[in-house]
Short mmCIF file of C-alpha atoms in Angstrom, two decimals:
data_model
loop_
_atom_site.label_atom_id
_atom_site.label_comp_id
_atom_site.label_asym_id
_atom_site.label_seq_id
_atom_site.Cartn_x
_atom_site.Cartn_y
_atom_site.Cartn_z
CA MET A 1 87.93 73.61 100.94
CA THR A 2 85.40 75.27 98.70
CA VAL A 3 87.10 75.76 95.51
CA PRO A 4 89.61 73.56 93.70
CA GLY A 5 93.26 73.65 94.21
CA ALA A 6 95.87 75.92 93.10
CA ILE A 7 97.81 74.06 90.48
CA PRO A 8 96.06 74.21 87.16
CA ASP A 9 95.04 71.65 84.68
CA PRO A 10 95.09 73.04 81.26
CA VAL A 11 91.60 74.70 80.62
CA PRO A 12 90.13 73.79 77.31
CA GLU A 13 88.96 76.35 74.22
CA PRO A 14 85.36 76.84 74.46
CA LEU A 15 83.46 73.85 73.22
CA ALA A 16 81.25 73.80 69.85
CA GLY A 17 78.10 75.49 70.63
CA ALA A 18 79.31 77.52 73.70
CA ALA A 19 79.06 80.55 71.92
CA SER A 20 80.41 83.73 73.94
CA ASP A 21 78.30 86.28 71.96
CA LEU A 22 75.14 85.67 73.73
CA PRO A 23 73.51 88.80 74.83
CA ALA A 24 72.60 90.07 78.46
CA GLY A 25 68.99 90.30 79.21
CA ARG A 26 66.42 89.01 81.70
CA ALA A 27 66.69 86.38 83.69
CA PRO A 28 63.39 84.37 82.67
CA GLU A 29 60.74 84.12 85.28
CA THR A 30 63.14 84.98 88.12
CA GLY A 31 62.01 88.98 88.52
CA HIS A 32 65.62 89.89 88.31
CA VAL A 33 67.33 91.59 85.36
CA SER A 34 70.72 91.57 84.07
CA THR A 35 71.23 95.10 82.88
CA PRO A 36 71.80 95.27 79.26
CA GLY A 37 73.96 98.40 79.45
CA PRO A 38 77.77 98.42 78.55
CA VAL A 39 80.22 97.27 80.98
CA PRO A 40 82.48 100.37 81.89
CA MET A 41 86.24 100.07 80.78
CA HIS A 42 87.77 99.73 84.33
CA VAL A 43 85.23 97.40 85.39
CA SER A 44 86.26 95.48 82.21
CA ARG A 45 89.64 95.08 83.66
CA ALA A 46 88.57 94.07 86.57
CA TYR A 47 86.29 90.97 85.51
CA GLY A 48 89.38 90.18 83.26
CA HIS A 49 91.46 89.82 86.56
CA CYS A 50 88.51 87.17 88.08
CA GLU A 51 88.64 85.54 84.84
CA HIS A 52 92.29 85.13 84.73
CA VAL A 53 92.05 83.79 88.23
CA VAL A 54 89.31 81.03 86.89
CA ARG A 55 92.02 80.28 84.02
CA THR A 56 94.87 79.61 86.20
CA ARG A 57 93.60 78.51 89.69
CA ALA A 58 90.14 76.70 88.84
CA ARG A 59 91.25 72.93 88.07
CA ASN A 60 87.34 71.75 87.61
CA PHE A 61 85.29 74.74 87.69
CA ALA A 62 86.70 76.52 84.57
CA TYR A 63 85.34 73.47 82.62
CA GLY A 64 81.70 74.81 83.38
CA ILE A 65 82.02 78.43 83.85
CA ARG A 66 83.31 78.28 79.99
CA LEU A 67 79.77 77.01 78.98
CA LEU A 68 78.00 80.17 80.14
CA PRO A 69 77.22 83.32 77.96
CA PRO A 70 79.59 86.25 78.84
CA PRO A 71 77.81 88.14 81.39
CA LYS A 72 76.81 85.19 83.40
CA ARG A 73 80.47 84.05 83.13
CA ARG A 74 81.95 87.13 84.30
CA ALA A 75 79.80 87.13 87.17
CA LEU A 76 80.36 83.63 87.91
CA SER A 77 84.17 84.28 87.70
CA THR A 78 84.15 86.96 90.27
CA VAL A 79 82.26 84.84 92.92
CA TYR A 80 85.01 82.12 92.21
CA ALA A 81 87.97 84.54 92.34
CA LEU A 82 86.57 86.20 95.91
CA ALA A 83 86.01 82.63 97.06
CA ARG A 84 89.53 81.39 95.98
CA ARG A 85 91.06 84.28 97.88
CA ILE A 86 89.16 83.78 100.99
CA ASP A 87 89.64 80.07 100.92
CA ASP A 88 93.34 80.50 100.27
CA VAL A 89 93.64 82.42 103.62
CA GLY A 90 91.88 79.30 105.13
CA ASP A 91 94.53 76.87 103.61
CA GLU A 92 97.77 78.79 103.85
CA ALA A 93 100.18 78.47 106.67
CA GLY A 94 100.95 81.26 109.36
CA PRO A 95 99.97 82.81 112.47
CA VAL A 96 96.51 81.80 113.69
CA ALA A 97 95.91 85.67 114.64
CA GLU A 98 97.00 87.07 111.41
CA ARG A 99 95.19 85.11 109.22
CA LEU A 100 91.73 85.61 111.05
CA GLU A 101 92.21 89.33 110.79
CA ARG A 102 92.62 88.91 107.33
CA LEU A 103 89.21 86.96 106.84
CA GLU A 104 87.90 90.01 108.84
CA GLN A 105 89.11 92.41 106.61
CA GLU A 106 87.46 90.57 103.63
CA ARG A 107 84.32 90.67 105.71
CA ARG A 108 84.63 94.73 106.26
CA ARG A 109 85.31 94.86 102.41
CA LEU A 110 82.10 92.91 101.66
CA ARG A 111 79.95 94.90 104.06
CA ALA A 112 81.13 98.23 102.63
CA LEU A 113 80.28 96.97 99.14
CA LYS A 114 76.58 95.98 100.40
CA THR A 115 76.08 99.42 102.51
CA PRO A 116 77.04 102.68 100.84
CA PRO A 117 78.25 105.17 103.70
CA LEU A 118 75.84 107.90 104.68
CA ASP A 119 77.84 110.72 102.50
CA SER A 120 77.49 108.61 99.42
CA ALA A 121 75.56 110.35 96.67
CA GLY A 122 74.33 106.63 95.59
CA PRO A 123 74.84 105.89 91.92
CA ASP A 124 78.83 106.19 92.03
CA PHE A 125 79.28 103.53 94.94
CA PRO A 126 79.46 100.44 93.68
CA GLY A 127 77.21 98.54 95.79
CA PRO A 128 74.45 96.25 94.75
CA HIS A 129 71.52 98.84 95.37
CA SER A 130 73.16 101.72 93.63
CA LEU A 131 74.99 100.63 90.91
CA ARG A 132 74.09 101.77 87.38
CA PRO A 133 76.12 101.05 84.35
CA GLY A 134 78.87 103.64 83.68
CA SER A 135 78.69 104.92 87.29
CA MET A 136 81.46 102.66 88.46
CA ALA A 137 83.61 106.13 89.10
CA GLY A 138 84.81 104.67 92.49
CA GLY A 139 85.01 108.49 93.97
CA ARG A 140 83.14 107.41 97.18
CA MET A 141 84.39 103.94 97.53
CA PRO A 142 86.74 102.96 100.55
CA ALA A 143 90.09 103.03 99.05
CA ASP A 144 90.80 99.30 99.64
CA VAL A 145 87.51 98.41 97.88
CA ALA A 146 88.20 100.74 94.86
CA ALA A 147 91.60 99.46 94.66
CA ASP A 148 90.54 95.74 94.60
CA PRO A 149 89.40 94.41 91.05
CA VAL A 150 87.88 91.69 92.56
CA MET A 151 85.33 93.99 94.66
CA VAL A 152 85.05 96.54 91.94
CA ALA A 153 83.94 93.33 89.76
CA LEU A 154 81.73 92.11 92.32
CA GLY A 155 80.14 95.28 92.73
CA ASP A 156 79.00 95.59 89.35
CA ALA A 157 78.04 91.67 89.05
CA ALA A 158 75.64 92.35 92.04
CA ALA A 159 73.97 95.21 90.29
CA ARG A 160 73.14 92.96 87.33
CA PHE A 161 72.33 89.69 89.34
CA PRO A 162 70.51 89.42 92.55
CA LEU A 163 73.86 87.83 94.40
CA PRO A 164 73.25 87.10 97.90
CA LEU A 165 76.35 88.47 99.26
CA GLU A 166 75.90 87.54 102.42
CA ALA A 167 76.82 83.89 101.75
CA PHE A 168 80.58 85.25 101.20
CA GLU A 169 80.06 85.71 105.21
CA GLU A 170 79.36 82.03 105.61
CA LEU A 171 82.44 80.95 103.70
CA ILE A 172 84.32 83.44 105.74
CA ASP A 173 82.98 81.81 109.07
CA GLY A 174 83.90 78.27 107.63
CA CYS A 175 87.25 79.21 106.54
CA ALA A 176 87.87 80.75 110.28
CA ALA A 177 86.85 77.22 111.44
CA ASP A 178 89.67 75.70 109.16
CA VAL A 179 92.12 78.47 110.82
CA ALA A 180 91.15 77.68 114.34
CA GLY A 181 91.65 73.92 113.71
CA ALA A 182 87.98 72.83 114.06
CA ARG A 183 87.09 69.13 113.80
CA TYR A 184 83.59 67.52 113.64
CA ARG A 185 81.66 64.93 115.81
CA CYS A 186 78.96 63.75 113.47
CA HIS A 187 77.87 63.78 109.93
CA ASP A 188 75.44 66.61 110.65
CA ASP A 189 78.31 69.01 112.05
CA LEU A 190 80.50 68.50 108.80
CA VAL A 191 77.40 69.18 106.69
CA GLY A 192 77.10 72.32 108.57
CA TYR A 193 80.64 73.20 107.53
CA CYS A 194 80.02 72.18 104.06
CA ARG A 195 77.16 74.56 103.84
CA GLN A 196 79.46 77.33 105.08
CA VAL A 197 82.26 76.91 102.51
CA ALA A 198 80.18 75.30 99.58
CA GLY A 199 76.67 75.34 99.91
CA SER A 200 77.26 79.28 100.31
CA ILE A 201 78.82 79.19 96.81
CA GLY A 202 75.95 77.15 95.23
CA ARG A 203 73.54 79.84 96.63
CA LEU A 204 75.55 82.40 94.69
CA SER A 205 75.82 80.66 91.55
CA LEU A 206 72.17 80.29 91.65
CA GLY A 207 72.04 84.08 92.02
CA VAL A 208 73.88 84.29 88.74
CA PHE A 209 72.03 81.43 86.94
CA GLY A 210 68.22 82.38 87.64
CA LEU A 211 65.47 79.73 86.80
CA ALA A 212 64.43 78.77 83.34
CA ASP A 213 61.34 79.61 81.70
CA GLY A 214 58.30 77.81 83.52
CA ALA A 215 60.46 76.83 86.30
CA LEU A 216 58.35 79.22 88.66
CA ALA A 217 54.98 78.50 86.87
CA SER A 218 55.11 74.96 87.26
CA GLY A 219 56.86 74.78 90.71
CA GLY A 220 53.81 75.93 92.85
CA GLY A 221 54.88 79.34 93.23
CA GLY A 222 57.79 81.50 93.02
CA GLU A 223 58.63 81.70 96.40
CA ARG A 224 58.36 78.29 97.13
CA THR A 225 60.31 77.37 93.86
CA LEU A 226 62.98 79.75 94.78
CA ARG A 227 63.35 78.42 98.04
CA ARG A 228 63.52 74.55 96.72
CA ALA A 229 66.21 75.81 93.99
CA ALA A 230 68.38 77.27 96.92
CA ALA A 231 68.15 74.14 98.91
CA ARG A 232 69.18 71.86 95.79
CA ALA A 233 72.10 74.36 94.96
CA ASP A 234 73.36 74.32 98.83
CA ALA A 235 72.93 70.22 98.62
CA LEU A 236 74.97 70.17 95.57
CA GLY A 237 77.66 72.38 97.48
CA VAL A 238 77.70 70.02 100.37
CA ALA A 239 78.29 66.96 97.60
CA LEU A 240 81.28 68.84 96.20
CA GLN A 241 82.78 69.51 99.42
CA LEU A 242 82.71 65.92 100.78
CA THR A 243 84.34 65.15 97.27
CA ASN A 244 86.85 67.38 98.13
CA ILE A 245 87.38 66.23 101.71
CA LEU A 246 87.87 62.48 100.51
CA ARG A 247 90.35 63.92 97.42
CA ASP A 248 92.27 66.08 100.03
CA LEU A 249 92.62 63.16 102.77
CA ARG A 250 96.29 62.78 103.06
CA GLU A 251 97.28 66.57 102.10
CA ASP A 252 94.94 67.81 104.75
CA ARG A 253 96.05 65.61 107.47
CA CYS A 254 99.47 66.35 106.54
CA ALA A 255 98.58 69.68 107.62
CA ASP A 256 96.97 68.62 110.82
CA ARG A 257 93.42 69.00 109.39
CA ILE A 258 90.61 66.32 109.69
CA TYR A 259 87.46 66.66 108.50
CA LEU A 260 86.00 63.29 108.71
CA PRO A 261 83.50 63.08 111.67
CA ALA A 262 84.62 61.56 115.22
CA ASP A 263 81.90 59.09 115.03
CA ASP A 264 82.54 57.71 111.53
CA LEU A 265 86.42 57.17 112.39
CA ARG A 266 85.22 55.44 115.43
CA ARG A 267 82.73 53.20 113.37
CA PHE A 268 85.52 51.79 111.17
CA GLY A 269 88.32 51.81 114.06
CA CYS A 270 90.32 54.35 112.47
CA THR A 271 92.59 57.00 113.88
CA LEU A 272 93.96 58.77 110.67
CA GLY A 273 97.46 58.64 112.21
CA LEU A 274 100.68 59.29 110.34
CA SER A 275 103.78 57.27 110.38
CA PRO A 276 106.89 59.40 110.00
CA ARG A 277 106.87 59.20 106.24
CA GLY A 278 103.62 60.82 106.24
CA ASP A 279 101.60 57.55 105.63
CA PHE A 280 98.38 56.29 107.03
CA THR A 281 98.92 53.88 109.86
CA ASP A 282 95.51 52.57 110.17
CA PRO A 283 94.93 48.88 108.30
CA PRO A 284 93.97 49.83 104.59
CA GLU A 285 90.91 47.68 104.36
CA ARG A 286 89.68 49.95 107.50
CA LEU A 287 90.46 53.20 105.71
CA ALA A 288 89.08 51.53 102.35
CA GLY A 289 85.86 50.90 104.43
CA LEU A 290 85.50 54.56 105.70
CA ILE A 291 86.16 56.00 102.30
CA ARG A 292 83.34 54.07 100.57
CA PHE A 293 80.82 54.77 103.78
CA GLU A 294 81.92 58.34 103.28
CA ALA A 295 81.66 58.45 99.51
CA ALA A 296 78.15 56.82 99.50
CA LEU A 297 76.95 59.80 101.89
CA ALA A 298 78.36 62.30 99.08
CA LEU A 299 76.43 60.66 96.69
CA GLY A 300 73.26 60.99 98.50
CA TRP A 301 73.98 64.92 98.42
CA TYR A 302 74.77 64.61 94.86
CA ALA A 303 71.48 63.05 93.79
CA GLU A 304 69.47 65.66 95.61
CA GLY A 305 71.42 68.64 94.23
CA MET A 306 71.46 67.37 90.58
CA ARG A 307 67.86 68.06 91.10
CA LEU A 308 68.43 71.66 90.49
CA ILE A 309 69.40 71.18 86.99
CA PRO A 310 65.88 70.89 85.51
CA LEU A 311 65.04 74.41 86.78
CA LEU A 312 68.05 76.19 85.10
CA ASP A 313 68.25 77.63 81.43
CA ARG A 314 70.15 75.38 79.21
CA ARG A 315 73.93 76.78 79.44
CA SER A 316 73.02 77.43 83.30
CA ALA A 317 72.39 73.64 83.38
CA ALA A 318 75.40 72.73 81.41
CA CYS A 319 77.69 74.83 83.39
CA THR A 320 76.30 72.94 86.66
CA ALA A 321 76.21 69.67 85.07
CA ALA A 322 79.63 69.97 83.88
CA MET A 323 80.89 70.90 87.33
CA ALA A 324 78.70 68.19 89.31
CA GLY A 325 79.85 65.59 86.59
CA ILE A 326 83.34 66.19 87.11
CA TYR A 327 83.33 65.65 90.57
CA ARG A 328 80.96 62.85 90.58
CA ARG A 329 83.25 61.01 88.06
CA LEU A 330 86.14 61.85 90.74
CA LEU A 331 84.26 60.73 93.48
CA GLY A 332 83.49 57.48 91.82
CA ARG A 333 87.37 56.71 91.14
CA ILE A 334 87.88 57.53 94.93
CA ALA A 335 85.33 54.87 95.89
CA ALA A 336 86.29 52.24 93.60
CA ASP A 337 90.19 52.41 94.43
CA PRO A 338 90.78 54.18 97.94
CA ALA A 339 94.47 53.16 97.92
CA ARG A 340 94.98 55.87 95.22
CA VAL A 341 93.54 58.70 97.46
CA LEU A 342 95.22 57.74 100.43
CA ALA A 343 98.43 57.70 98.60
CA GLY A 344 98.00 61.32 97.32
CA ARG A 345 95.51 63.40 95.68
CA LEU A 346 93.66 62.00 92.81
CA SER A 347 92.37 64.01 89.74
CA LEU A 348 91.03 63.50 86.39
CA ALA A 349 93.12 63.89 83.31
CA PRO A 350 92.11 67.07 81.62
CA TRP A 351 90.44 65.05 78.33
CA VAL A 352 87.91 63.20 81.01
CA LYS A 353 86.74 66.45 82.37
CA ALA A 354 86.36 68.22 78.77
CA MET A 355 84.55 65.01 77.72
CA VAL A 356 82.15 65.54 80.78
CA ALA A 357 81.92 69.03 79.81
CA ALA A 358 80.63 68.30 76.41
CA ARG A 359 78.32 66.16 77.36
CA ALA A 360 76.62 68.53 79.66
CA LEU A 361 76.55 70.96 77.16
CA THR A 362 74.32 68.21 74.96
CA GLY A 363 72.35 67.24 77.72
CA GLY A 364 73.91 63.98 78.45
CA ALA A 365 74.81 64.54 82.08
CA GLN A 366 71.11 64.54 82.79
CA GLY A 367 70.78 60.93 81.72
CA GLU A 368 73.62 59.73 84.02
CA PRO A 369 72.74 57.40 87.29
CA GLN A 370 71.65 59.79 90.19
CA GLY A 371 72.78 57.44 92.63
CA LYS A 372 70.72 56.86 96.18
CA SER A 373 68.89 59.50 97.83
CA ARG A 374 70.57 60.98 100.92
CA GLY A 375 68.11 58.34 103.17
CA ASP A 376 69.39 55.44 101.27
CA ALA A 377 72.86 56.38 101.05
CA ARG A 378 73.98 55.27 104.71
CA GLY A 379 75.16 51.82 104.07
CA ASP A 380 78.78 50.71 103.70
CA SER A 381 78.56 49.82 100.17
CA TYR A 382 79.17 52.72 97.62
CA GLY A 383 76.60 51.29 95.06
CA ASP A 384 75.86 52.79 91.89
CA ALA A 385 78.73 55.42 91.78
CA ARG A 386 81.41 52.53 91.08
CA GLY A 387 80.48 53.08 87.46
CA GLU A 388 81.60 56.48 87.45
CA SER A 389 85.53 55.08 87.50
CA ARG A 390 85.10 53.34 84.08
#
């Protein structure tokens, strides 16, 4: 699914150089402004709840989020917290109708947040077009939104950053497909799902990051550059999700979820059948070939998505490079030893994640091999990513 699993690794303390006292201010060259006013106390508590979700639930993303200055860190933690909650509905067991209704409840809350009621006076409703610092009184908010710390924090974040809140509805649609047991015929179908559940989060994250000084001026025009950045954020989300799918292959299959395309299963002569003990029954060499093929496709999406990094400011670039670097390294280990992921979920040690994050903070991640483009990644061999397992 979109966000890392529920069992947390230890989250590191802020790395050297990751100061937490940088001021809020105008996001360079993007045309949007992070409001510099104080955060109301009960909004601060709402943000604190979201940051607690990140600390306790984010296995990988926390290493990148901690590199951001406080306003962006709070906003991106809020994005994560809501994505995590929606994602949990897609993953958990329970009656299909009840889970779909819970997803629709999240959709209704989002729409209430985006659209103030007709009788609203405006500033006291925490919507992205009406919120002002200190105005989060909540008197005119729907009761379930006013009582929800994630929605309260999201309302404030959307007033401070240009968050495309409609992207959360794409995530809801993707999770609804999970609940309904959707399967995918070809790679393009799977990519469409990945865009819903992970590309959407990439675009929301870009709303928090903004673009670096000069990115718009050097990119051939503002709208064109923003579209290019959004496409790269989307591609990076696809790459992360394809990595999640390979990492969770056995866990998902035991829950009767299959994401790998039927066309690819036929190509490699695999069924993903399970024995009574929950082991895959396909010949190991076929499964290994399938996994390396899918990993090569994912690497192509990383090559495209990592081109977002030069468009971002230093801390946003470090955050993105840390998240992507951790997942790319995980993908390399999966491809280098498919048998390990066939036996259960594979993860990186906390010290490895901290090392990747530290390297991202110093700019080292941009010097790593980016792999092949998507057009060159469709062979059976994994290529450059084998080095990521070292």
